[in-house]
Coordinates of C-alpha atoms in Angstrom, one line a residue:
X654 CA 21.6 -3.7 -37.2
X655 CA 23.2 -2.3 -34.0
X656 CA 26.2 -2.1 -33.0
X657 CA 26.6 -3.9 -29.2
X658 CA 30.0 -4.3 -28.7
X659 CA 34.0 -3.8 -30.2
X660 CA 37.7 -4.5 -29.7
X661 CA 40.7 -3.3 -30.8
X662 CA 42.7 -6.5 -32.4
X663 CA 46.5 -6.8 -30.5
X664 CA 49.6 -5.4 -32.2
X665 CA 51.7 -8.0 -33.4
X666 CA 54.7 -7.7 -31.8
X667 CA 56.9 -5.1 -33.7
X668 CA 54.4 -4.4 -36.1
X669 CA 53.0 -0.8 -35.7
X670 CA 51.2 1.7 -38.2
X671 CA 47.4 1.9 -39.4
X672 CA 47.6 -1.4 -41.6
X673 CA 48.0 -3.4 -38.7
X674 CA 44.7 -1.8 -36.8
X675 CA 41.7 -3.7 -37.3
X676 CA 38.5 -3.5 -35.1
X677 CA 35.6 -6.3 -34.1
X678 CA 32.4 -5.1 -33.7
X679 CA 29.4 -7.6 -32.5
X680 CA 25.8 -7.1 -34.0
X681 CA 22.1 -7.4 -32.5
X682 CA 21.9 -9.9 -35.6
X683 CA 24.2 -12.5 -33.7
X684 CA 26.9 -11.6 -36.5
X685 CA 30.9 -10.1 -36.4
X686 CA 32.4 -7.8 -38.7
X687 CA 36.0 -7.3 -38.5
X688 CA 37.1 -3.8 -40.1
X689 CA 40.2 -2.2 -41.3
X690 CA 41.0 1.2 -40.2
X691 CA 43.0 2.0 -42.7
X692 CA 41.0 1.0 -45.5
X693 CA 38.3 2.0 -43.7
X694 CA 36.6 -1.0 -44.5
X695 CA 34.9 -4.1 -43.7
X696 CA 36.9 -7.3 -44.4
X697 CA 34.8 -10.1 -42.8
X698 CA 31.4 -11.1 -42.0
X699 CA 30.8 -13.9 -39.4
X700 CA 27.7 -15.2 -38.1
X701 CA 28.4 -17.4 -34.9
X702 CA 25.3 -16.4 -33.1
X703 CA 22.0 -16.8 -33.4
X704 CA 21.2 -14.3 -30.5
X705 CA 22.3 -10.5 -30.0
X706 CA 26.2 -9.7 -29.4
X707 CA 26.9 -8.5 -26.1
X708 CA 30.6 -8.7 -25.8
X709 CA 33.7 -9.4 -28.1
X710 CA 37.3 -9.6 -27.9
X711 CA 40.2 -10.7 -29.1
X712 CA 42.9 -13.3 -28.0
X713 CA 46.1 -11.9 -26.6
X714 CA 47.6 -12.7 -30.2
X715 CA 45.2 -11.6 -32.2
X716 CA 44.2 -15.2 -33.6
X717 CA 40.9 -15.8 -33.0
X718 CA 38.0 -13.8 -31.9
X719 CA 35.9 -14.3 -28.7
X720 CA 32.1 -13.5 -28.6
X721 CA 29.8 -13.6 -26.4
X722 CA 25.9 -13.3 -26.8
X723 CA 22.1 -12.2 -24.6
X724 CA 21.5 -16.3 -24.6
X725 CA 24.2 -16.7 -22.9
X726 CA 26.5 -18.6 -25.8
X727 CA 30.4 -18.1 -26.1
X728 CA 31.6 -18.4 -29.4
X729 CA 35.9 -19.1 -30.6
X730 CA 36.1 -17.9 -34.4
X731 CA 39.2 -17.3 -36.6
X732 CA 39.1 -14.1 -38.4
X733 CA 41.5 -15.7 -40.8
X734 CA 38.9 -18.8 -41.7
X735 CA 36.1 -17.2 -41.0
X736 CA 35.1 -20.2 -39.5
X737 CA 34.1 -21.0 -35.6
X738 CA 35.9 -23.7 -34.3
X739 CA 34.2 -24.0 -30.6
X740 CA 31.2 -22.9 -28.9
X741 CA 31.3 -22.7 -25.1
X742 CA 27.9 -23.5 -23.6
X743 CA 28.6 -22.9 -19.7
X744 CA 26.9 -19.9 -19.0
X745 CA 23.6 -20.7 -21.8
X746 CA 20.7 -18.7 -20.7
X747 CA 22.5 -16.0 -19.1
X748 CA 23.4 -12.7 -21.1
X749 CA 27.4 -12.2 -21.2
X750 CA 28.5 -9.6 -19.8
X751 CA 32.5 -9.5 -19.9
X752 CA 34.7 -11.5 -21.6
X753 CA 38.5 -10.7 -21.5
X754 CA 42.1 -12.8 -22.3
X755 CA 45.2 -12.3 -20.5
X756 CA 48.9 -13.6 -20.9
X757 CA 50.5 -16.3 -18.9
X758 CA 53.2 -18.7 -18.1
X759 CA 52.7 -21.9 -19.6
X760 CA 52.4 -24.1 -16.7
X761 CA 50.5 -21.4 -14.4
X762 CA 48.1 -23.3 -12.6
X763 CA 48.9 -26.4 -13.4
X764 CA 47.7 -26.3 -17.0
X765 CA 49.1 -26.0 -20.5
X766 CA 48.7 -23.0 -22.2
X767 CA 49.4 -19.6 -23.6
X768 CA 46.5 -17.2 -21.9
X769 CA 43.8 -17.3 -19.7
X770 CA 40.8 -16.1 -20.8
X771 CA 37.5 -15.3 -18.2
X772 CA 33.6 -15.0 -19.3
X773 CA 31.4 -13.3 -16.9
X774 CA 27.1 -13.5 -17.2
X775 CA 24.5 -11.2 -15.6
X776 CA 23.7 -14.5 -13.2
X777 CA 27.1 -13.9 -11.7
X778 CA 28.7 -16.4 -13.0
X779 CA 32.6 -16.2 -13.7
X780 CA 34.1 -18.6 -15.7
X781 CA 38.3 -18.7 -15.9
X782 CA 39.7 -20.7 -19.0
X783 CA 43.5 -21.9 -20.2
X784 CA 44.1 -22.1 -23.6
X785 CA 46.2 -23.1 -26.4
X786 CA 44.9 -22.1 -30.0
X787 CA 47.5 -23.4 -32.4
X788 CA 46.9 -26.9 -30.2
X789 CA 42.8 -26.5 -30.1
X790 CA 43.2 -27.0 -26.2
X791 CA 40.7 -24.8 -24.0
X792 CA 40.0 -26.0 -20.7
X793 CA 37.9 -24.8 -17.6
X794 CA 40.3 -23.7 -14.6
X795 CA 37.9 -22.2 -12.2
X796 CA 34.1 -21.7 -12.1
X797 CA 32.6 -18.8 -9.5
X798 CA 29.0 -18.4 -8.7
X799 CA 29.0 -15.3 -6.1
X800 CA 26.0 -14.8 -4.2
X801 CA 23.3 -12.7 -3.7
X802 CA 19.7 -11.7 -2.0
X803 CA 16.6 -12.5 -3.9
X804 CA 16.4 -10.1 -7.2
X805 CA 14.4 -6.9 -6.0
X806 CA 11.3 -7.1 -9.0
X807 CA 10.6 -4.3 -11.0
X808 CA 14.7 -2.5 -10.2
X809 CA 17.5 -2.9 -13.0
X810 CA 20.3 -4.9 -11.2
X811 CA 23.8 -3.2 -11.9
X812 CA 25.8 -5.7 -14.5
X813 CA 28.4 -9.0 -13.0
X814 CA 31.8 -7.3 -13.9
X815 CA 35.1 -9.4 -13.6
X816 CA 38.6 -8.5 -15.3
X817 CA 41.9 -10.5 -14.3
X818 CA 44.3 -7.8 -12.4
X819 CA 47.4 -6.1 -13.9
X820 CA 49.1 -5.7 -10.8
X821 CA 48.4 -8.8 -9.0
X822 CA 49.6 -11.9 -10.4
X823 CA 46.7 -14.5 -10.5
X824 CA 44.1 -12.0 -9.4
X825 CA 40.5 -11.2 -10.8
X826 CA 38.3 -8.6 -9.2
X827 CA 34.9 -8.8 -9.2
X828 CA 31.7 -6.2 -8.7
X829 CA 28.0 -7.2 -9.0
X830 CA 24.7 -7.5 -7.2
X831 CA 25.5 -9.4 -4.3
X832 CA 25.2 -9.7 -0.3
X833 CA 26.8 -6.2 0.1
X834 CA 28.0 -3.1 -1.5
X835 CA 31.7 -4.2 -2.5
X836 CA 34.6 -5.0 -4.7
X837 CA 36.2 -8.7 -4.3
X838 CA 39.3 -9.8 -5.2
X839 CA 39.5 -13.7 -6.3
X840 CA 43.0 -15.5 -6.0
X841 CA 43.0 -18.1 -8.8
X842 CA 46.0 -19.8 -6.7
X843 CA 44.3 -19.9 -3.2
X844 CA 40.9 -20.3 -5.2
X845 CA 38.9 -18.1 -2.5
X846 CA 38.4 -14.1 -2.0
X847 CA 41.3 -12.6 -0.6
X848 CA 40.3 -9.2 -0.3
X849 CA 37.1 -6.8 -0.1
X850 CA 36.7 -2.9 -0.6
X851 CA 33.5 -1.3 0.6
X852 CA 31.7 0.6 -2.1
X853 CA 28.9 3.8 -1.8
X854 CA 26.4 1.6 -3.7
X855 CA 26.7 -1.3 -6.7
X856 CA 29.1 -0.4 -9.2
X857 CA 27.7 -0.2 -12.7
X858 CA 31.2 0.1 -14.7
X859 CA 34.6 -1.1 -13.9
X860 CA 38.4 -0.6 -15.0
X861 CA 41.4 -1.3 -13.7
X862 CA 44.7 0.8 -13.9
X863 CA 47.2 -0.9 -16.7
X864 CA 49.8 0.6 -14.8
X865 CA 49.5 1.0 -10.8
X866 CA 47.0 -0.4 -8.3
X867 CA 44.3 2.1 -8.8
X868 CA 40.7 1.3 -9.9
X869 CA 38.0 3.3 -11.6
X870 CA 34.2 2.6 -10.9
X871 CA 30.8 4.3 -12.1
X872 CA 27.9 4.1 -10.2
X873 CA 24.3 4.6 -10.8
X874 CA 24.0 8.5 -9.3
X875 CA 26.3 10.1 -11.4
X876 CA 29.4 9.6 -9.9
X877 CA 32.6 8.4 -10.7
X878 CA 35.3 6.9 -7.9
X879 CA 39.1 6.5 -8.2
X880 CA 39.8 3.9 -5.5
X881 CA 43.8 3.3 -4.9
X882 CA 44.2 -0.7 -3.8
X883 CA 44.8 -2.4 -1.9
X884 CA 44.3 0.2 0.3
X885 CA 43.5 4.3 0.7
X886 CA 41.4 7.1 0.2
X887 CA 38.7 7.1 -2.5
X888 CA 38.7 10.6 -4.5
X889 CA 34.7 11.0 -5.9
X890 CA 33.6 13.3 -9.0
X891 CA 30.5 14.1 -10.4
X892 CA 30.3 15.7 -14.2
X893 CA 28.0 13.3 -15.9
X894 CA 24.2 13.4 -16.8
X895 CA 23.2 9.4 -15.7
X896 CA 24.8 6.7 -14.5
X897 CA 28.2 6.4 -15.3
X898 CA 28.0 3.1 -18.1
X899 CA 31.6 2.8 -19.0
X900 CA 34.9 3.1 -17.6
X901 CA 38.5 2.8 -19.5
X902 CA 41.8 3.3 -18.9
X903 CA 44.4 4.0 -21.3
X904 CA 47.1 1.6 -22.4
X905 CA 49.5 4.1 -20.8
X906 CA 47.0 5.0 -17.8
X907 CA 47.4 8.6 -17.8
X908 CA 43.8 8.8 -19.6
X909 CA 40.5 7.9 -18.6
X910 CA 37.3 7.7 -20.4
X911 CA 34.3 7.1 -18.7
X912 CA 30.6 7.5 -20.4
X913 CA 26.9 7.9 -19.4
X914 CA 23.8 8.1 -21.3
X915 CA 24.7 11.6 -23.7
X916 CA 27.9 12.4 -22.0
X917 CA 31.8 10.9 -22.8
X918 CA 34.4 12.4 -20.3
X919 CA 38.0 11.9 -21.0
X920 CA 39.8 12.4 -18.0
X921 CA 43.4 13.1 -17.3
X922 CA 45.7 11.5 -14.4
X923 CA 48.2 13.5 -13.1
X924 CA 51.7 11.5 -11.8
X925 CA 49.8 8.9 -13.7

């Protein structure tokens, strides 16, 4: 089977060193294998799906694993149990695309829980969720459907990308096929889009700056764009062979790696 999909499981707090690493990895058989690095070894097998993997990660504490699959099916297992205690059938029929967990304050919002979590589907579709684990609670906070012209037939449409933002409390930023060319930013407080940055063309990777308000973004001709927010001047590069697939900062943010089709670039920020 191929591999679609990974995640680095959290450090528990003050617990460092290879034991504690541990990687998911979702399958094209609809199954999740959690491996140790150190023993360089699988340790569990999990079958939640009954459709191909397309994205995987892990809550903020490293509880329970998060996957999504290509029929549109999000799945809550514990990699202690083995076992999956919820499946999320919101987005069913539409591939997921993104799924990513984030800290907050308990009563953010106006609901009880630990973390948010958000689920994004080709259909642009963004789910936002609160949860509690230990207390089974997930509920739905906000649901966003954004626009968009008729799909052109026959063209691949660039991929619904959504992650919450590091430097704006309560933020998500969004890129996609839509009306126009652009990055939006969502406030989950004011539950509208507060902001818009004007892009070249559709993005076709995404990440956001751990750090400082500065955002990476691929696009299908080979180039890839630092954009300072909220405001600034973009700085363009080329260096890669096709469209640039993946972005990533660092945990630190003074790295970035960014991947097309036979090419992985690991790019360094200076002042970063």
């Amino acid at each position: 089977q191929s591999c679609q999909c990974l995640a680095w499981k959290p450090h528990p707090i003050g617990v460092w060193g290879d034991e504690s690493q541990h990687v998911v990895a979702g399958y094209s058989d609809g199954t999740i294998r959690v491996f140790s690095i150190s023993r360089t070894e699988m340790e569990l097998k999990m079958h939640p799906h009954s459709a191909a993997l397309t994205a995987i990660t892990y809550s903020m504490d490293g509880e329970m694993i998060l996957s999504g699959g290509k029929d549109g099916l999000v799945a809550v297992s514990s990699p202690c149990t083995g076992m999956t205690i919820r499946v999320l059938t919101d987005h069913k029929g539409s591939s997921i695309t993104t799924l990513q967990c984030t800290r907050k304050q308990y009563h953010d919002f106006g609901v009880e829980g630990a973390e948010l979590w958000l689920a994004t589907s080709s259909d642009r579709r963004v789910s936002i969720w609160a949860s509690d684990w230990l207390k089974d609670k997930c509920e739905l906070l906000d649901w966003l459907s954004f626009p968009a012209p008729a799909d052109p037939e026959g063209l691949d449409l660039p991929p619904s990308l959504a992650v919450f933002c590091p430097w704006e409390h309560g933020a998500l930023v969004y890129v996609g096929f839509g009306i126009k060319e652009e990055v939006l930013f969502y406030s989950l407080r004011k539950k509208q889009v507060v902001r818009k940055v004007s892009l070249p063309a559709f993005a076709t990777s995404l990440s956001l700056s751990p750090v400082m308000p500065f955002m990476a973004l691929g696009f299908g001709a080979r180039l890839l764009r630092l954009q300072p927010c909220p405001a600034g001047a973009p700085q363009d590069y080329a260096g890669h062979d096709d469209a640039v697939q993946l972005c990533r900062f660092s945990p630190s943010g003074g790295l970035l790696v960014t991947a097309s089709h036979s090419a992985l670039l690991v790019w360094e920020l200076r002042g970063a």
